[in-house]
Amino acid sequence: MAFASSRIGAQEAIIKPCDLCEDDEDVNWFCKDCFQNLCDRCKKMHLKIPNCRSHEVVSILEGIAITKEAVTNLCQDHNVPFSFFCRTCDENICSKCLSKKHKKHDIIDIHEFQSELHKELDTILNEKETEKEQMTKNLVTWSEFETRCEKTLRENYTNIDKRVKAITSAATEEGEKLKKYLQSKEEGQMTESKESKEKIEARKDAYNAEIQVIKQNIPLQTTSTLNQFVKTSVSRLQSLKPLSLPMPRSTTFTIGSIKKDQIRDMIGRDGDQRDASGPSKDKTKKRRKNVLEKLQIMRSHKLDIESRCYSMCASPDGSIWIGGYRYVYKMSSDCSTVLHQIPTRESLWSCHYISCLQSGDAVVSYGVSSPLDRFTSGGRSVEFADLSPNYTSYIAVSDDDKVAIAVYNDSGTSSSVVLFSKEGKRLNTIETDTEISSFCIDNDGNYVISDTKHKCLTTIDRNGTVLKKIQMKKSIPQRMTCDRYGNILGVIEKKYVFLMNDEMKVQQSFTVDCDYGINDMCIDKDNRLSILVDNTKVIVAKYLE
């Protein structure tokens, strides 16, 4: 670095007029070989000189960065260029520093360190670009949903009008009421979609602004400032979180059966109604109040299975999946016949948690291991995902086929939820301030968590935002499931079952007669409640009949 002193002088001159003509206008250029400021006219003359034709002339801004680098790249103690970076001390050092106070430290060549920093920054920038593109795709999806809602609403109006004209004049009033209900519901969906679009667009603009600021500042960083710039940039980029969108429900119109005493059934009903009784709110409340006052046991069936069983779920095709020791079983709807007996991984592990996809396949967690497996309705076992080195526990599947897994942390408690697609692709991870004793997914796609740490039920969305907390007076549930009406069924102390409505208020509870306790429960497509007890027996009861 024979030009160190002259470069210092050049830095001081960088804000002065042209070094050739001393004019202070149009000084837009800098010669990297001569370390001189040049105006537009002198730049042309400079490059015509035979000895200067090969010189590299750059913009004055780049010249500022070059001059700063020339000064800041010198070791203040030894006045020689920095050659290494000490990870131990987090600072640039020269070769003389290396042999003195940095012995046995973690040392890396400064150019290799710069390359690592650029790679780290490129990686996080690429991730955020991908997230921005995904949000753009989501906006397109929501635009399509708006169009579909408008089309569906028009079709509903047409069907309702035709139906009303086909029946007596007494049905006209009920038909108009139903049309207003459908319209208000669709308007609510449209309003929600517009609000979601605005939030996504705002968040996308924030991503773009942050990314552009960092990209523009990268060329101006020097060796000395690059490390801190990367740390700050990575922190700022990681603070950006993408927004996810709830799965919309499109309102449909279903033709009702004509009955003399029920005009509304002559018109039809909204196909998205949670209660099969129709849109009557009073009737819905009455039905929910009497759901489990008298549990009507249809049958009690001892499983014809050698191993002990721990979990169960209902398949859309009417069959029942049961997870046991060393095997997973696909049973007939009444659990009297084994349709498939499939060995678990290595024919050793026990299936403690199981849930079902819309295709009829079951996804299982073994409770004391990292892998997750999928058992097909045809009787095969395939690998689904692997969360090594963490252990997996409770599992739940949403209506849109997203698979949520509770994961143990280092302290041995479940405190995070990992979301997968139905193909086993990892989507996101939510860290929670809870200890998950059990959890399920409600009809809006939110996670309802039985929290041992705070003795409460906590509902969070897929971004980790806490929506509500309900304090439990006694024990908290060890198993939970959500029915199609939004009610939550939970098991307390292995023998009590409670019913909680969609407003998180306990409505009913009952005791199951068993010796060792309730293992799991599920509700099948025919609205029957199946309860696995004592690891060997299934009790089937009427539910919301």
Coordinates of C-alpha atoms in Angstrom, one line a residue:
M1 CA 0.0 0.0 0.0
A2 CA 2.6 2.6 -1.2
F3 CA -0.2 5.1 -1.8
A4 CA -1.7 5.1 1.7
S5 CA -0.6 8.6 2.5
S6 CA -1.7 9.9 -0.9
R7 CA -5.1 8.2 -0.5
I8 CA -5.6 10.0 2.8
G9 CA -4.9 13.2 1.0
A10 CA -7.4 12.1 -1.7
Q11 CA -10.1 11.6 0.9
E12 CA -9.6 15.1 2.1
A13 CA -9.8 16.4 -1.5
I14 CA -12.8 14.3 -2.5
I15 CA -15.1 17.2 -1.7
K16 CA -12.9 19.8 -3.4
P17 CA -13.2 21.1 -7.0
C18 CA -11.7 19.3 -10.0
D19 CA -8.1 18.4 -9.3
L20 CA -7.1 19.4 -12.9
C21 CA -8.9 22.7 -13.7
E22 CA -10.0 23.5 -10.1
D23 CA -13.5 24.2 -11.4
D24 CA -16.1 23.3 -8.7
E25 CA -19.0 22.6 -11.2
D26 CA -19.8 19.2 -12.8
V27 CA -17.3 17.3 -10.7
N28 CA -19.0 13.9 -11.3
W29 CA -16.0 11.6 -11.8
F30 CA -13.1 10.0 -9.9
C31 CA -10.0 8.3 -11.3
K32 CA -9.2 5.1 -9.3
D33 CA -5.6 5.1 -10.6
C34 CA -4.7 8.7 -10.0
F35 CA -7.1 9.3 -7.1
Q36 CA -8.3 12.6 -8.6
N37 CA -11.6 14.3 -8.8
L38 CA -12.6 15.1 -12.4
C39 CA -15.2 17.4 -14.0
D40 CA -16.9 16.3 -17.2
R41 CA -14.5 18.2 -19.4
C42 CA -11.3 17.1 -17.7
K43 CA -12.5 13.5 -17.7
K44 CA -12.4 13.5 -21.6
M45 CA -9.0 15.2 -21.6
H46 CA -7.7 12.8 -18.9
L47 CA -8.5 9.7 -21.0
K48 CA -6.9 11.2 -24.1
I49 CA -3.5 11.3 -22.4
P50 CA -1.5 8.2 -23.6
N51 CA -0.4 7.1 -20.1
C52 CA -4.0 7.5 -18.7
R53 CA -6.0 5.8 -21.4
S54 CA -6.1 2.6 -19.4
H55 CA -7.2 4.3 -16.2
E56 CA -10.5 3.4 -14.7
V57 CA -12.8 6.4 -14.1
V58 CA -15.9 5.9 -12.0
S59 CA -18.7 8.0 -10.5
I60 CA -17.9 10.5 -7.8
L61 CA -20.1 8.5 -5.3
E62 CA -18.1 5.4 -5.9
G63 CA -15.0 7.4 -5.6
I64 CA -16.1 8.5 -2.1
A65 CA -16.6 4.8 -1.1
I66 CA -13.2 3.9 -2.6
T67 CA -11.4 6.7 -0.7
K68 CA -13.2 5.9 2.5
E69 CA -12.1 2.2 2.1
A70 CA -8.5 3.3 1.5
V71 CA -8.5 5.0 4.9
T72 CA -10.7 2.7 7.0
N73 CA -9.0 -0.4 5.7
L74 CA -5.7 0.5 7.5
C75 CA -4.8 -0.8 10.9
Q76 CA -4.5 2.3 13.2
D77 CA -1.8 0.6 15.3
H78 CA 0.5 -0.6 12.4
N79 CA -0.6 1.5 9.4
V80 CA -0.9 -1.5 7.2
P81 CA -4.0 -2.9 5.5
F82 CA -6.4 -5.3 7.3
S83 CA -5.8 -8.9 6.1
F84 CA -7.9 -10.9 8.6
F85 CA -11.0 -10.8 10.7
C86 CA -11.0 -12.1 14.3
R87 CA -14.3 -13.8 15.1
T88 CA -13.4 -14.0 18.7
C89 CA -13.0 -10.2 19.1
D90 CA -15.4 -9.3 16.2
E91 CA -12.9 -6.9 14.5
N92 CA -10.7 -6.5 11.5
I93 CA -6.9 -7.1 12.1
C94 CA -3.7 -6.9 10.2
S95 CA -0.9 -9.5 9.9
K96 CA 1.0 -7.9 12.8
C97 CA -2.0 -7.9 15.1
L98 CA -2.4 -11.6 14.3
S99 CA 1.0 -12.5 15.8
K100 CA 0.4 -10.5 18.9
K101 CA -2.9 -10.1 20.8
H102 CA -5.0 -12.4 18.6
K103 CA -3.1 -15.6 19.1
K104 CA -5.2 -18.8 19.2
H105 CA -8.3 -16.7 18.3
D106 CA -10.8 -17.8 15.6
I107 CA -9.3 -16.1 12.5
I108 CA -10.5 -15.9 8.9
D109 CA -9.2 -14.3 5.8
I110 CA -10.9 -10.9 5.4
H111 CA -12.0 -11.6 1.8
E112 CA -13.5 -14.9 2.8
F113 CA -15.3 -13.2 5.7
Q114 CA -16.7 -10.6 3.2
S115 CA -17.9 -13.4 1.0
E116 CA -19.7 -15.1 3.9
L117 CA -21.4 -11.8 4.9
H118 CA -22.6 -11.3 1.3
K119 CA -23.9 -14.8 1.1
E120 CA -25.8 -14.4 4.4
L121 CA -27.3 -11.2 3.2
D122 CA -28.2 -12.7 -0.2
T123 CA -29.9 -15.6 1.5
I124 CA -32.2 -13.5 3.7
L125 CA -33.0 -11.2 0.8
N126 CA -34.0 -14.2 -1.4
E127 CA -36.2 -15.5 1.4
K128 CA -38.0 -12.2 1.7
E129 CA -38.4 -11.9 -2.1
T130 CA -40.0 -15.3 -2.0
E131 CA -42.4 -14.3 0.7
K132 CA -43.2 -11.1 -1.2
E133 CA -44.0 -13.2 -4.3
Q134 CA -46.2 -15.5 -2.2
M135 CA -48.2 -12.6 -0.9
T136 CA -48.7 -11.4 -4.5
K137 CA -50.1 -14.9 -5.4
N138 CA -52.4 -14.7 -2.4
L139 CA -53.8 -11.3 -3.6
V140 CA -54.6 -12.9 -7.0
T141 CA -56.4 -15.8 -5.1
W142 CA -58.5 -13.3 -3.2
S143 CA -59.4 -11.4 -6.4
E144 CA -60.6 -14.7 -7.8
F145 CA -62.6 -15.4 -4.6
E146 CA -64.3 -12.0 -4.9
T147 CA -65.4 -12.8 -8.4
R148 CA -66.6 -16.3 -7.4
C149 CA -68.6 -14.7 -4.5
E150 CA -70.3 -12.3 -6.9
K151 CA -71.1 -15.1 -9.3
T152 CA -72.4 -17.4 -6.5
L153 CA -74.6 -14.6 -5.1
R154 CA -76.2 -14.1 -8.5
E155 CA -76.8 -17.9 -8.9
N156 CA -78.3 -18.1 -5.4
Y157 CA -80.7 -15.2 -6.2
T158 CA -81.7 -17.0 -9.5
N159 CA -82.3 -20.3 -7.7
I160 CA -84.2 -18.7 -4.8
D161 CA -86.4 -16.8 -7.2
K162 CA -87.3 -19.9 -9.2
R163 CA -88.0 -21.8 -6.1
V164 CA -90.3 -19.1 -4.6
K165 CA -92.3 -18.9 -7.8
A166 CA -92.9 -22.6 -7.7
I167 CA -94.6 -22.7 -4.3
T168 CA -97.5 -20.9 -2.7
S169 CA -97.6 -17.2 -1.9
A170 CA -97.0 -18.1 1.8
A171 CA -93.4 -18.9 1.0
T172 CA -92.6 -15.5 -0.4
E173 CA -91.8 -13.9 3.0
E174 CA -89.5 -16.6 4.0
G175 CA -87.7 -16.5 0.6
E176 CA -87.0 -12.8 1.0
K177 CA -85.7 -13.3 4.5
L178 CA -83.3 -16.0 3.2
K179 CA -82.1 -13.8 0.4
K180 CA -81.3 -11.0 2.8
Y181 CA -79.4 -13.4 5.0
L182 CA -77.3 -14.7 2.1
Q183 CA -76.7 -11.2 1.0
S184 CA -75.5 -10.0 4.4
K185 CA -73.3 -13.1 4.8
E186 CA -71.7 -12.6 1.3
E187 CA -71.2 -8.9 2.1
G188 CA -69.4 -9.9 5.2
Q189 CA -67.1 -12.2 3.2
M190 CA -66.5 -9.4 0.7
T191 CA -65.7 -6.9 3.4
E192 CA -63.3 -9.4 5.1
S193 CA -61.6 -10.0 1.7
K194 CA -61.1 -6.3 1.1
E195 CA -59.6 -5.7 4.5
S196 CA -57.3 -8.7 4.1
K197 CA -56.2 -7.4 0.7
E198 CA -55.4 -4.0 2.1
K199 CA -53.3 -5.6 4.9
I200 CA -51.4 -7.8 2.4
E201 CA -50.7 -4.9 0.1
A202 CA -49.5 -2.7 2.9
R203 CA -47.2 -5.6 4.2
K204 CA -45.9 -6.2 0.6
D205 CA -45.0 -2.5 0.3
A206 CA -43.2 -2.7 3.6
Y207 CA -41.2 -5.7 2.3
N208 CA -40.4 -4.0 -1.0
A209 CA -39.3 -0.7 0.8
E210 CA -37.1 -2.5 3.3
I211 CA -35.5 -4.7 0.6
Q212 CA -34.8 -1.7 -1.7
V213 CA -33.2 0.4 1.1
I214 CA -30.8 -2.4 1.9
K215 CA -30.0 -3.1 -1.7
Q216 CA -29.2 0.5 -2.4
N217 CA -26.9 0.8 0.6
I218 CA -24.9 -2.4 -0.1
P219 CA -22.5 -0.7 -2.6
L220 CA -21.7 2.1 -0.1
Q221 CA -20.5 -0.2 2.6
T222 CA -16.9 -0.5 3.4
T223 CA -15.0 -3.4 4.9
S224 CA -15.2 -1.9 8.3
T225 CA -18.9 -1.2 8.2
L226 CA -20.1 -4.2 6.3
N227 CA -20.2 -6.5 9.3
Q228 CA -22.5 -4.2 11.3
F229 CA -24.5 -3.4 8.2
V230 CA -25.2 -7.1 7.6
K231 CA -26.2 -7.7 11.2
T232 CA -28.6 -4.7 11.2
S233 CA -30.0 -5.6 7.8
V234 CA -30.6 -9.3 8.8
S235 CA -32.3 -8.2 12.0
R236 CA -34.6 -5.8 10.1
L237 CA -35.4 -8.3 7.4
Q238 CA -36.2 -11.1 9.9
S239 CA -38.6 -8.7 11.7
L240 CA -40.7 -8.7 8.6
K241 CA -43.4 -11.3 8.9
P242 CA -45.8 -12.4 6.1
L243 CA -49.5 -12.4 6.6
S244 CA -51.5 -15.5 6.0
L245 CA -55.1 -15.6 4.8
P246 CA -58.0 -17.5 6.4
M247 CA -59.6 -20.0 4.2
P248 CA -62.8 -18.4 2.9
R249 CA -66.1 -20.2 2.7
S250 CA -68.3 -19.6 -0.4
T251 CA -72.0 -19.4 0.4
T252 CA -74.1 -22.0 -1.5
F253 CA -77.8 -22.5 -1.8
T254 CA -79.2 -26.0 -1.3
I255 CA -82.8 -26.9 -2.3
G256 CA -84.9 -28.0 0.7
S257 CA -87.5 -30.7 0.8
I258 CA -91.1 -29.4 0.6
K259 CA -93.1 -29.8 3.8
K260 CA -96.5 -28.2 4.6
D261 CA -95.5 -27.2 8.1
Q262 CA -92.1 -25.7 7.3
I263 CA -92.1 -23.0 4.7
R264 CA -88.3 -22.4 4.9
D265 CA -87.6 -26.0 3.9
M266 CA -89.7 -25.4 0.8
I267 CA -87.4 -22.5 -0.1
G268 CA -84.1 -24.2 0.9
R269 CA -81.3 -23.2 3.2
D270 CA -77.7 -21.9 3.1
G271 CA -75.4 -24.9 2.6
D272 CA -72.8 -23.4 4.9
Q273 CA -75.1 -23.4 8.0
R274 CA -73.4 -25.1 10.9
D275 CA -76.7 -26.5 12.4
A276 CA -78.5 -28.9 10.1
S277 CA -81.8 -27.5 11.3
G278 CA -81.5 -24.4 9.1
P279 CA -81.0 -20.7 9.7
S280 CA -83.4 -20.5 12.7
K281 CA -81.2 -19.2 15.6
D282 CA -83.7 -20.1 18.3
K283 CA -83.8 -23.7 17.1
T284 CA -80.0 -23.8 17.0
K285 CA -79.6 -22.7 20.6
K286 CA -82.2 -25.2 21.8
R287 CA -80.5 -28.0 20.0
R288 CA -77.1 -27.1 21.4
K289 CA -78.5 -26.9 24.9
N290 CA -79.7 -30.5 24.8
V291 CA -76.8 -32.0 23.0
L292 CA -75.4 -34.2 25.8
E293 CA -77.9 -33.9 28.7
K294 CA -78.7 -37.6 28.2
L295 CA -75.9 -39.5 26.5
Q296 CA -77.6 -42.1 24.4
I297 CA -75.2 -45.1 24.2
M298 CA -75.8 -46.9 20.9
R299 CA -73.3 -49.7 21.5
S300 CA -70.1 -50.7 23.3
H301 CA -67.7 -52.8 21.4
K302 CA -64.5 -54.5 22.6
L303 CA -61.9 -54.3 19.9
D304 CA -60.7 -57.6 18.4
I305 CA -57.1 -56.3 18.5
E306 CA -54.2 -57.9 20.4
S307 CA -52.3 -54.6 21.0
R308 CA -53.2 -51.7 23.3
C309 CA -54.7 -48.7 21.5
Y310 CA -54.1 -45.0 22.3
S311 CA -55.7 -42.8 19.6
M312 CA -58.5 -42.6 17.0
C313 CA -60.0 -40.4 14.3
A314 CA -62.8 -40.6 11.8
S315 CA -62.3 -40.8 8.1
P316 CA -64.5 -39.0 5.5
D317 CA -65.3 -42.4 4.0
G318 CA -67.0 -43.5 7.2
S319 CA -64.2 -45.8 8.5
I320 CA -62.3 -45.3 11.8
W321 CA -58.5 -45.1 12.2
I322 CA -57.1 -46.4 15.5
G323 CA -53.5 -46.0 16.5
G324 CA -52.0 -48.7 18.8
Y325 CA -48.9 -50.4 19.9
R326 CA -46.7 -51.4 16.9
Y327 CA -49.8 -51.1 14.5
V328 CA -52.2 -48.7 13.0
Y329 CA -55.7 -50.1 12.3
K330 CA -58.3 -49.0 9.8
M331 CA -61.6 -50.2 11.1
S332 CA -65.2 -50.4 9.8
S333 CA -67.6 -47.7 10.9
D334 CA -68.8 -49.7 13.8
C335 CA -65.2 -50.8 14.8
S336 CA -66.2 -54.5 14.5
T337 CA -64.0 -55.3 11.5
V338 CA -60.3 -54.7 10.9
L339 CA -60.0 -53.5 7.3
H340 CA -56.2 -52.9 7.4
Q341 CA -53.5 -53.7 10.0
I342 CA -50.4 -51.7 9.1
P343 CA -47.1 -51.9 11.1
T344 CA -45.7 -48.7 12.5
R345 CA -42.2 -47.6 11.7
E346 CA -39.8 -50.4 12.4
S347 CA -42.8 -52.3 13.7
L348 CA -41.9 -51.1 17.2
W349 CA -43.3 -47.6 17.8
S350 CA -46.7 -46.9 19.3
C351 CA -49.1 -44.5 17.5
H352 CA -50.2 -42.0 20.3
Y353 CA -51.7 -39.3 18.1
I354 CA -53.6 -39.6 14.8
S355 CA -55.7 -37.3 12.6
C356 CA -57.3 -37.7 9.1
L357 CA -56.9 -35.9 5.8
Q358 CA -59.9 -35.2 3.5
S359 CA -58.5 -38.0 1.2
G360 CA -59.1 -40.5 4.0
D361 CA -55.3 -41.0 4.7
A362 CA -54.2 -40.7 8.3
V363 CA -51.2 -38.8 9.6
V364 CA -49.7 -40.1 12.8
S365 CA -47.2 -38.9 15.5
Y366 CA -45.4 -41.4 17.7
G367 CA -45.1 -39.1 20.6
V368 CA -41.5 -40.0 21.6
S369 CA -39.8 -39.6 18.2
S370 CA -39.3 -37.0 15.4
P371 CA -40.7 -38.7 12.3
L372 CA -44.3 -38.4 11.1
D373 CA -45.9 -41.0 8.9
R374 CA -48.9 -41.1 6.6
F375 CA -51.0 -44.3 6.4
T376 CA -53.0 -44.5 3.2
S377 CA -56.6 -45.7 2.9
G378 CA -55.3 -48.5 0.8
G379 CA -53.2 -49.9 3.7
R380 CA -49.7 -48.6 3.0
S381 CA -47.3 -46.6 5.2
V382 CA -45.2 -43.7 3.8
E383 CA -43.0 -41.1 5.3
F384 CA -44.7 -37.8 5.8
A385 CA -42.1 -35.5 7.5
D386 CA -39.3 -35.5 10.1
L387 CA -38.8 -32.9 12.8
S388 CA -35.4 -34.1 14.1
P389 CA -34.1 -33.5 16.7
N390 CA -37.4 -32.4 18.3
Y391 CA -40.0 -34.8 19.4
T392 CA -43.6 -34.6 18.1
S393 CA -46.9 -34.9 20.0
Y394 CA -50.5 -33.8 19.4
I395 CA -51.7 -33.6 15.8
A396 CA -54.7 -31.9 14.2
V397 CA -55.9 -31.4 10.6
S398 CA -57.9 -28.4 9.4
D399 CA -60.7 -28.3 6.9
D400 CA -58.2 -27.1 4.2
D401 CA -56.0 -30.1 4.8
K402 CA -53.2 -28.3 6.8
V403 CA -51.6 -30.6 9.3
A404 CA -50.6 -29.0 12.6
I405 CA -48.1 -30.7 14.9
A406 CA -47.3 -29.8 18.5
V407 CA -43.5 -30.1 19.1
Y408 CA -41.5 -30.7 22.3
N409 CA -38.8 -28.1 23.2
D410 CA -35.5 -28.7 24.9
S411 CA -37.2 -28.6 28.4
G412 CA -39.4 -31.5 27.4
T413 CA -42.7 -29.6 27.0
S414 CA -44.7 -28.9 23.9
S415 CA -44.6 -25.1 23.3
S416 CA -44.6 -24.7 19.5
V417 CA -46.8 -25.7 16.6
V418 CA -45.5 -26.6 13.1
L419 CA -47.8 -26.4 10.1
F420 CA -47.5 -28.7 7.1
S421 CA -49.3 -29.1 3.8
K422 CA -51.0 -32.3 3.1
E423 CA -48.0 -33.4 1.0
G424 CA -45.7 -33.0 4.0
K425 CA -44.1 -29.6 3.1
R426 CA -43.3 -27.5 6.1
L427 CA -45.2 -24.2 6.0
N428 CA -44.4 -22.3 9.2
T429 CA -43.6 -22.6 12.9
I430 CA -45.3 -20.7 15.7
E431 CA -43.6 -20.4 19.1
T432 CA -46.1 -20.0 21.9
D433 CA -45.9 -19.0 25.5
T434 CA -47.7 -22.2 26.5
E435 CA -47.3 -25.8 27.5
I436 CA -49.5 -27.7 25.2
S437 CA -51.4 -30.5 27.0
S438 CA -53.6 -31.0 23.9
F439 CA -54.9 -29.0 21.0
C440 CA -57.4 -29.0 18.1
I441 CA -58.2 -26.7 15.1
D442 CA -61.6 -24.9 15.2
N443 CA -63.8 -24.2 12.2
D444 CA -62.0 -21.0 11.4
G445 CA -58.6 -22.7 11.1
N446 CA -57.3 -21.3 14.5
Y447 CA -55.5 -23.4 17.1
V448 CA -57.3 -24.1 20.4
I449 CA -54.5 -25.0 22.9
S450 CA -55.0 -26.6 26.3
D451 CA -52.3 -24.7 28.2
T452 CA -50.9 -26.5 31.3
K453 CA -48.6 -23.5 32.1
H454 CA -51.4 -20.9 32.5
K455 CA -54.3 -23.4 33.3
C456 CA -56.4 -22.1 30.4
L457 CA -57.6 -22.7 26.8
T458 CA -55.8 -20.3 24.4
T459 CA -57.0 -19.7 20.9
I460 CA -54.3 -18.4 18.4
D461 CA -54.4 -17.8 14.7
R462 CA -51.8 -19.2 12.2
N463 CA -49.6 -16.2 12.7
G464 CA -49.4 -16.8 16.4
T465 CA -51.7 -13.9 17.4
V466 CA -53.6 -14.7 20.6
L467 CA -57.4 -14.3 19.9
K468 CA -58.8 -15.3 23.3
K469 CA -58.0 -17.0 26.6
I470 CA -60.5 -18.9 28.8
Q471 CA -59.3 -19.7 32.3
M472 CA -60.2 -23.3 33.4
K473 CA -61.5 -23.6 37.0
K474 CA -60.4 -27.2 37.5
S475 CA -58.4 -29.5 35.3
I476 CA -57.5 -28.7 31.7
P477 CA -58.3 -31.1 28.8
Q478 CA -55.9 -34.0 27.9
R479 CA -57.7 -34.6 24.5
M480 CA -59.8 -32.2 22.4
T481 CA -61.8 -32.3 19.1
C482 CA -63.9 -29.8 17.3
D483 CA -67.3 -30.7 15.6
R484 CA -68.7 -29.2 12.4
Y485 CA -70.9 -26.8 14.4
G486 CA -68.0 -25.2 16.1
N487 CA -68.4 -26.9 19.5
I488 CA -65.3 -28.3 21.3
L489 CA -65.4 -31.6 23.1
G490 CA -62.7 -32.2 25.7
V491 CA -61.6 -34.9 28.1
I492 CA -60.7 -34.0 31.7
E493 CA -59.1 -36.4 34.2
K494 CA -59.5 -39.3 31.7
K495 CA -63.1 -39.9 32.6
Y496 CA -65.1 -36.6 32.2
V497 CA -66.2 -35.2 28.8
F498 CA -67.3 -31.6 28.5
L499 CA -69.0 -29.7 25.6
M500 CA -67.9 -26.1 25.0
N501 CA -69.8 -24.0 22.4
D502 CA -68.1 -21.8 19.8
E503 CA -68.0 -18.9 22.3
M504 CA -65.8 -21.0 24.6
K505 CA -68.5 -21.5 27.2
V506 CA -69.0 -24.9 28.8
Q507 CA -72.5 -26.2 28.2
Q508 CA -72.6 -29.8 29.2
S509 CA -70.5 -32.5 30.8
F510 CA -70.8 -36.2 31.5
T511 CA -68.9 -39.1 32.9
V512 CA -67.9 -42.2 30.9
D513 CA -68.0 -45.6 32.7
C514 CA -64.5 -47.0 32.3
D515 CA -61.8 -48.7 34.4
Y516 CA -58.6 -47.0 33.3
G517 CA -59.8 -43.9 31.5
I518 CA -60.6 -42.3 28.1
N519 CA -57.9 -42.5 25.6
D520 CA -59.3 -40.5 22.7
M521 CA -62.6 -39.7 20.9
C522 CA -63.9 -38.6 17.4
I523 CA -67.1 -37.7 15.6
D524 CA -67.8 -39.6 12.3
K525 CA -69.5 -38.4 9.1
D526 CA -72.9 -39.7 10.4
N527 CA -72.6 -37.5 13.5
R528 CA -71.9 -40.4 15.9
L529 CA -69.5 -39.9 18.8
S530 CA -67.0 -42.7 19.3
I531 CA -65.0 -42.9 22.5
L532 CA -61.9 -45.1 23.0
V533 CA -61.6 -46.3 26.6
D534 CA -59.4 -48.6 28.6
N535 CA -57.1 -49.0 25.5
T536 CA -59.4 -51.9 24.3
K537 CA -63.0 -50.7 23.9
V538 CA -65.0 -48.3 21.8
I539 CA -68.3 -46.7 23.0
V540 CA -70.5 -45.3 20.3
A541 CA -73.2 -42.7 21.2
K542 CA -75.6 -40.4 19.4
Y543 CA -74.4 -36.9 18.9
L544 CA -76.6 -33.9 18.0
E545 CA -79.4 -36.2 16.8

